[in-house]
Amino acid sequence: MKKFITALLVNVISLWVIDYLMRSIYIATPNALFAIAFVLMILNATLKPLMKLIFLPVTFLSFGLFSLVINAVVLATAFSFAPGSYITGFPSAFIASILLSIANSAINSYIE
């Protein structure tokens, strides 16, 4: 349970930082922020592995770069579930997914 709450808080902080840095992303309320973080955790545990399995040949042929597209699709899907939040388009989701990975890694390394 402690690991789940830690991961949720790391996602919340990372999403808040990305919301602050990017104008193309808008999160209206703290409730929407927590909802996006929670949905993102669920999608990362369910949809993302399924998409990686389905698109394994494409990922292999692109030397793993297609996984960035998968991350962007998962992030855009998470934003679509939370009312009061939006991403303006796929390029914004792509850049935000890269920034989210960097922020999550930095926060997790600081915690450990």
Short mmCIF file of N, CA and C in Angstrom, two decimals:
data_model
loop_
_atom_site.label_atom_id
_atom_site.label_comp_id
_atom_site.label_asym_id
_atom_site.label_seq_id
_atom_site.Cartn_x
_atom_site.Cartn_y
_atom_site.Cartn_z
N MET A 1 0.82 -1.19 0.00
CA MET A 1 0.00 0.00 0.00
C MET A 1 0.86 1.26 0.00
N LYS A 2 1.98 1.20 0.74
CA LYS A 2 2.88 2.35 0.81
C LYS A 2 3.50 2.62 -0.56
N LYS A 3 3.83 1.56 -1.28
CA LYS A 3 4.41 1.69 -2.61
C LYS A 3 3.41 2.33 -3.58
N PHE A 4 2.15 1.94 -3.47
CA PHE A 4 1.10 2.50 -4.32
C PHE A 4 0.92 3.99 -4.08
N ILE A 5 0.86 4.38 -2.81
CA ILE A 5 0.67 5.79 -2.46
C ILE A 5 1.88 6.61 -2.89
N THR A 6 3.07 6.06 -2.72
CA THR A 6 4.28 6.75 -3.17
C THR A 6 4.27 6.97 -4.67
N ALA A 7 3.91 5.92 -5.42
CA ALA A 7 3.85 6.04 -6.87
C ALA A 7 2.79 7.05 -7.31
N LEU A 8 1.66 7.06 -6.61
CA LEU A 8 0.60 8.02 -6.92
C LEU A 8 1.08 9.46 -6.67
N LEU A 9 1.73 9.68 -5.55
CA LEU A 9 2.22 11.03 -5.23
C LEU A 9 3.32 11.47 -6.19
N VAL A 10 4.17 10.55 -6.62
CA VAL A 10 5.20 10.88 -7.60
C VAL A 10 4.56 11.29 -8.91
N ASN A 11 3.53 10.57 -9.34
CA ASN A 11 2.82 10.94 -10.57
C ASN A 11 2.12 12.29 -10.42
N VAL A 12 1.54 12.55 -9.26
CA VAL A 12 0.86 13.82 -9.03
C VAL A 12 1.86 14.98 -9.13
N ILE A 13 2.99 14.84 -8.48
CA ILE A 13 4.01 15.91 -8.51
C ILE A 13 4.53 16.11 -9.93
N SER A 14 4.80 15.01 -10.63
CA SER A 14 5.30 15.11 -11.99
C SER A 14 4.29 15.77 -12.92
N LEU A 15 3.04 15.38 -12.81
CA LEU A 15 2.00 16.00 -13.64
C LEU A 15 1.82 17.48 -13.31
N TRP A 16 1.94 17.82 -12.04
CA TRP A 16 1.82 19.22 -11.65
C TRP A 16 2.95 20.05 -12.26
N VAL A 17 4.17 19.51 -12.25
CA VAL A 17 5.31 20.20 -12.84
C VAL A 17 5.12 20.36 -14.34
N ILE A 18 4.65 19.32 -15.00
CA ILE A 18 4.43 19.39 -16.44
C ILE A 18 3.31 20.37 -16.77
N ASP A 19 2.28 20.41 -15.95
CA ASP A 19 1.21 21.39 -16.14
C ASP A 19 1.76 22.80 -16.02
N TYR A 20 2.68 23.01 -15.10
CA TYR A 20 3.28 24.32 -14.92
C TYR A 20 4.19 24.70 -16.09
N LEU A 21 4.90 23.72 -16.67
CA LEU A 21 5.87 24.00 -17.72
C LEU A 21 5.24 24.15 -19.10
N MET A 22 4.17 23.44 -19.37
CA MET A 22 3.60 23.41 -20.72
C MET A 22 2.27 24.15 -20.76
N ARG A 23 2.12 25.04 -21.72
CA ARG A 23 0.87 25.77 -21.88
C ARG A 23 -0.19 24.93 -22.59
N SER A 24 0.23 23.90 -23.29
CA SER A 24 -0.71 23.08 -24.05
C SER A 24 -1.39 22.02 -23.19
N ILE A 25 -1.06 21.99 -21.91
CA ILE A 25 -1.69 21.07 -20.97
C ILE A 25 -2.38 21.90 -19.89
N TYR A 26 -3.59 21.52 -19.56
CA TYR A 26 -4.34 22.26 -18.55
C TYR A 26 -4.98 21.26 -17.59
N ILE A 27 -4.74 21.45 -16.31
CA ILE A 27 -5.38 20.67 -15.26
C ILE A 27 -6.05 21.67 -14.33
N ALA A 28 -7.39 21.62 -14.25
CA ALA A 28 -8.16 22.66 -13.59
C ALA A 28 -8.06 22.60 -12.07
N THR A 29 -8.25 21.43 -11.48
CA THR A 29 -8.35 21.32 -10.03
C THR A 29 -7.40 20.25 -9.51
N PRO A 30 -7.12 20.28 -8.21
CA PRO A 30 -6.33 19.19 -7.62
C PRO A 30 -7.03 17.83 -7.75
N ASN A 31 -8.35 17.83 -7.72
CA ASN A 31 -9.07 16.56 -7.91
C ASN A 31 -8.81 15.98 -9.29
N ALA A 32 -8.78 16.83 -10.30
CA ALA A 32 -8.47 16.37 -11.65
C ALA A 32 -7.04 15.86 -11.73
N LEU A 33 -6.14 16.51 -11.02
CA LEU A 33 -4.74 16.08 -10.99
C LEU A 33 -4.60 14.69 -10.40
N PHE A 34 -5.27 14.45 -9.27
CA PHE A 34 -5.23 13.12 -8.65
C PHE A 34 -5.94 12.08 -9.51
N ALA A 35 -7.02 12.49 -10.19
CA ALA A 35 -7.73 11.55 -11.06
C ALA A 35 -6.86 11.14 -12.24
N ILE A 36 -6.16 12.09 -12.84
CA ILE A 36 -5.28 11.76 -13.95
C ILE A 36 -4.16 10.84 -13.49
N ALA A 37 -3.57 11.13 -12.34
CA ALA A 37 -2.49 10.29 -11.82
C ALA A 37 -2.97 8.88 -11.54
N PHE A 38 -4.17 8.75 -10.97
CA PHE A 38 -4.72 7.43 -10.67
C PHE A 38 -5.03 6.65 -11.94
N VAL A 39 -5.68 7.31 -12.88
CA VAL A 39 -6.01 6.64 -14.16
C VAL A 39 -4.74 6.28 -14.91
N LEU A 40 -3.74 7.15 -14.86
CA LEU A 40 -2.47 6.87 -15.52
C LEU A 40 -1.81 5.62 -14.93
N MET A 41 -1.88 5.47 -13.62
CA MET A 41 -1.31 4.27 -12.99
C MET A 41 -2.05 3.02 -13.44
N ILE A 42 -3.37 3.10 -13.52
CA ILE A 42 -4.15 1.94 -13.96
C ILE A 42 -3.86 1.61 -15.42
N LEU A 43 -3.79 2.63 -16.27
CA LEU A 43 -3.51 2.39 -17.68
C LEU A 43 -2.09 1.86 -17.89
N ASN A 44 -1.13 2.34 -17.10
CA ASN A 44 0.23 1.83 -17.20
C ASN A 44 0.33 0.37 -16.79
N ALA A 45 -0.57 -0.07 -15.93
CA ALA A 45 -0.56 -1.46 -15.48
C ALA A 45 -1.36 -2.39 -16.40
N THR A 46 -2.31 -1.84 -17.17
CA THR A 46 -3.18 -2.69 -17.98
C THR A 46 -3.01 -2.46 -19.48
N LEU A 47 -3.27 -1.25 -19.94
CA LEU A 47 -3.28 -0.96 -21.37
C LEU A 47 -1.88 -0.92 -21.97
N LYS A 48 -0.94 -0.35 -21.27
CA LYS A 48 0.41 -0.19 -21.81
C LYS A 48 1.10 -1.52 -22.12
N PRO A 49 1.06 -2.51 -21.23
CA PRO A 49 1.68 -3.80 -21.59
C PRO A 49 0.98 -4.46 -22.78
N LEU A 50 -0.32 -4.31 -22.86
CA LEU A 50 -1.06 -4.88 -23.98
C LEU A 50 -0.65 -4.21 -25.29
N MET A 51 -0.54 -2.90 -25.28
CA MET A 51 -0.12 -2.18 -26.48
C MET A 51 1.32 -2.52 -26.85
N LYS A 52 2.19 -2.68 -25.87
CA LYS A 52 3.57 -3.06 -26.16
C LYS A 52 3.64 -4.44 -26.81
N LEU A 53 2.78 -5.34 -26.37
CA LEU A 53 2.75 -6.67 -26.96
C LEU A 53 2.21 -6.63 -28.39
N ILE A 54 1.15 -5.88 -28.61
CA ILE A 54 0.55 -5.80 -29.94
C ILE A 54 1.50 -5.13 -30.93
N PHE A 55 2.16 -4.07 -30.51
CA PHE A 55 3.03 -3.30 -31.40
C PHE A 55 4.50 -3.68 -31.25
N LEU A 56 4.78 -4.88 -30.79
CA LEU A 56 6.15 -5.33 -30.62
C LEU A 56 6.94 -5.32 -31.94
N PRO A 57 6.37 -5.79 -33.06
CA PRO A 57 7.14 -5.72 -34.31
C PRO A 57 7.50 -4.30 -34.73
N VAL A 58 6.56 -3.37 -34.56
CA VAL A 58 6.83 -1.97 -34.93
C VAL A 58 7.88 -1.38 -34.00
N THR A 59 7.78 -1.70 -32.72
CA THR A 59 8.76 -1.21 -31.76
C THR A 59 10.14 -1.77 -32.07
N PHE A 60 10.19 -3.03 -32.46
CA PHE A 60 11.46 -3.67 -32.80
C PHE A 60 12.07 -3.02 -34.03
N LEU A 61 11.25 -2.77 -35.06
CA LEU A 61 11.75 -2.16 -36.29
C LEU A 61 12.17 -0.71 -36.09
N SER A 62 11.59 -0.02 -35.14
CA SER A 62 11.95 1.38 -34.88
C SER A 62 13.01 1.50 -33.78
N PHE A 63 13.63 0.37 -33.42
CA PHE A 63 14.66 0.34 -32.39
C PHE A 63 14.16 0.88 -31.05
N GLY A 64 12.89 0.63 -30.74
CA GLY A 64 12.31 0.99 -29.45
C GLY A 64 11.71 2.38 -29.39
N LEU A 65 11.84 3.16 -30.44
CA LEU A 65 11.32 4.53 -30.40
C LEU A 65 9.80 4.59 -30.44
N PHE A 66 9.15 3.53 -30.94
CA PHE A 66 7.70 3.52 -30.97
C PHE A 66 7.11 3.45 -29.56
N SER A 67 7.90 3.04 -28.59
CA SER A 67 7.41 3.02 -27.21
C SER A 67 7.11 4.43 -26.71
N LEU A 68 7.77 5.43 -27.28
CA LEU A 68 7.44 6.82 -26.94
C LEU A 68 6.04 7.18 -27.42
N VAL A 69 5.65 6.66 -28.58
CA VAL A 69 4.30 6.89 -29.09
C VAL A 69 3.28 6.20 -28.19
N ILE A 70 3.60 4.99 -27.74
CA ILE A 70 2.70 4.27 -26.83
C ILE A 70 2.52 5.06 -25.54
N ASN A 71 3.60 5.60 -25.00
CA ASN A 71 3.52 6.42 -23.78
C ASN A 71 2.63 7.64 -24.00
N ALA A 72 2.75 8.27 -25.15
CA ALA A 72 1.93 9.46 -25.45
C ALA A 72 0.45 9.09 -25.56
N VAL A 73 0.16 7.97 -26.18
CA VAL A 73 -1.24 7.53 -26.30
C VAL A 73 -1.83 7.23 -24.93
N VAL A 74 -1.07 6.58 -24.08
CA VAL A 74 -1.55 6.27 -22.73
C VAL A 74 -1.78 7.55 -21.94
N LEU A 75 -0.88 8.52 -22.05
CA LEU A 75 -1.06 9.79 -21.34
C LEU A 75 -2.28 10.55 -21.85
N ALA A 76 -2.45 10.60 -23.16
CA ALA A 76 -3.62 11.28 -23.73
C ALA A 76 -4.91 10.60 -23.30
N THR A 77 -4.90 9.28 -23.22
CA THR A 77 -6.07 8.54 -22.76
C THR A 77 -6.38 8.86 -21.30
N ALA A 78 -5.35 8.96 -20.47
CA ALA A 78 -5.56 9.30 -19.06
C ALA A 78 -6.16 10.69 -18.92
N PHE A 79 -5.72 11.62 -19.74
CA PHE A 79 -6.29 12.97 -19.69
C PHE A 79 -7.74 13.00 -20.14
N SER A 80 -8.11 12.09 -21.02
CA SER A 80 -9.49 12.09 -21.51
C SER A 80 -10.47 11.60 -20.45
N PHE A 81 -9.99 10.89 -19.44
CA PHE A 81 -10.87 10.38 -18.38
C PHE A 81 -11.14 11.40 -17.28
N ALA A 82 -10.33 12.43 -17.17
CA ALA A 82 -10.48 13.40 -16.08
C ALA A 82 -11.18 14.66 -16.59
N PRO A 83 -12.32 15.00 -15.99
CA PRO A 83 -12.98 16.23 -16.41
C PRO A 83 -12.20 17.45 -15.93
N GLY A 84 -12.21 18.49 -16.73
CA GLY A 84 -11.50 19.71 -16.36
C GLY A 84 -10.04 19.69 -16.71
N SER A 85 -9.64 18.81 -17.60
CA SER A 85 -8.24 18.76 -18.02
C SER A 85 -8.18 18.43 -19.51
N TYR A 86 -7.11 18.89 -20.15
CA TYR A 86 -6.97 18.57 -21.56
C TYR A 86 -5.52 18.68 -22.00
N ILE A 87 -5.23 18.00 -23.09
CA ILE A 87 -3.99 18.13 -23.84
C ILE A 87 -4.40 18.57 -25.23
N THR A 88 -3.73 19.56 -25.78
CA THR A 88 -4.19 20.15 -27.04
C THR A 88 -4.02 19.24 -28.24
N GLY A 89 -3.09 18.31 -28.23
CA GLY A 89 -2.91 17.43 -29.37
C GLY A 89 -1.86 16.38 -29.11
N PHE A 90 -1.62 15.55 -30.14
CA PHE A 90 -0.66 14.47 -29.97
C PHE A 90 0.77 14.97 -29.76
N PRO A 91 1.23 16.01 -30.47
CA PRO A 91 2.59 16.48 -30.20
C PRO A 91 2.79 16.92 -28.74
N SER A 92 1.79 17.54 -28.17
CA SER A 92 1.87 17.93 -26.76
C SER A 92 1.92 16.71 -25.86
N ALA A 93 1.12 15.70 -26.18
CA ALA A 93 1.14 14.47 -25.39
C ALA A 93 2.49 13.76 -25.52
N PHE A 94 3.07 13.81 -26.69
CA PHE A 94 4.37 13.18 -26.92
C PHE A 94 5.45 13.86 -26.07
N ILE A 95 5.49 15.19 -26.11
CA ILE A 95 6.48 15.93 -25.32
C ILE A 95 6.21 15.76 -23.83
N ALA A 96 4.93 15.80 -23.45
CA ALA A 96 4.58 15.64 -22.04
C ALA A 96 4.95 14.26 -21.52
N SER A 97 4.81 13.23 -22.35
CA SER A 97 5.16 11.88 -21.89
C SER A 97 6.66 11.75 -21.67
N ILE A 98 7.45 12.43 -22.50
CA ILE A 98 8.90 12.42 -22.29
C ILE A 98 9.25 13.17 -21.01
N LEU A 99 8.64 14.34 -20.82
CA LEU A 99 8.89 15.11 -19.59
C LEU A 99 8.41 14.37 -18.35
N LEU A 100 7.29 13.66 -18.48
CA LEU A 100 6.77 12.88 -17.35
C LEU A 100 7.74 11.77 -16.96
N SER A 101 8.32 11.11 -17.94
CA SER A 101 9.30 10.06 -17.65
C SER A 101 10.53 10.63 -16.95
N ILE A 102 10.99 11.78 -17.43
CA ILE A 102 12.16 12.41 -16.82
C ILE A 102 11.85 12.85 -15.39
N ALA A 103 10.69 13.48 -15.19
CA ALA A 103 10.32 13.95 -13.85
C ALA A 103 10.13 12.78 -12.89
N ASN A 104 9.46 11.71 -13.36
CA ASN A 104 9.27 10.55 -12.49
C ASN A 104 10.61 9.93 -12.10
N SER A 105 11.53 9.84 -13.05
CA SER A 105 12.84 9.27 -12.74
C SER A 105 13.60 10.13 -11.73
N ALA A 106 13.53 11.44 -11.92
CA ALA A 106 14.25 12.34 -11.01
C ALA A 106 13.66 12.27 -9.60
N ILE A 107 12.34 12.28 -9.51
CA ILE A 107 11.69 12.24 -8.18
C ILE A 107 11.94 10.89 -7.51
N ASN A 108 11.84 9.80 -8.26
CA ASN A 108 12.10 8.47 -7.68
C ASN A 108 13.54 8.32 -7.23
N SER A 109 14.49 8.87 -7.96
CA SER A 109 15.89 8.78 -7.53
C SER A 109 16.13 9.65 -6.29
N TYR A 110 15.41 10.76 -6.16
CA TYR A 110 15.53 11.60 -4.98
C TYR A 110 14.94 10.90 -3.76
N ILE A 111 13.82 10.20 -3.95
CA ILE A 111 13.18 9.50 -2.83
C ILE A 111 14.06 8.37 -2.33
N GLU A 112 14.67 7.62 -3.24
CA GLU A 112 15.50 6.50 -2.83
C GLU A 112 16.81 7.00 -2.31
#
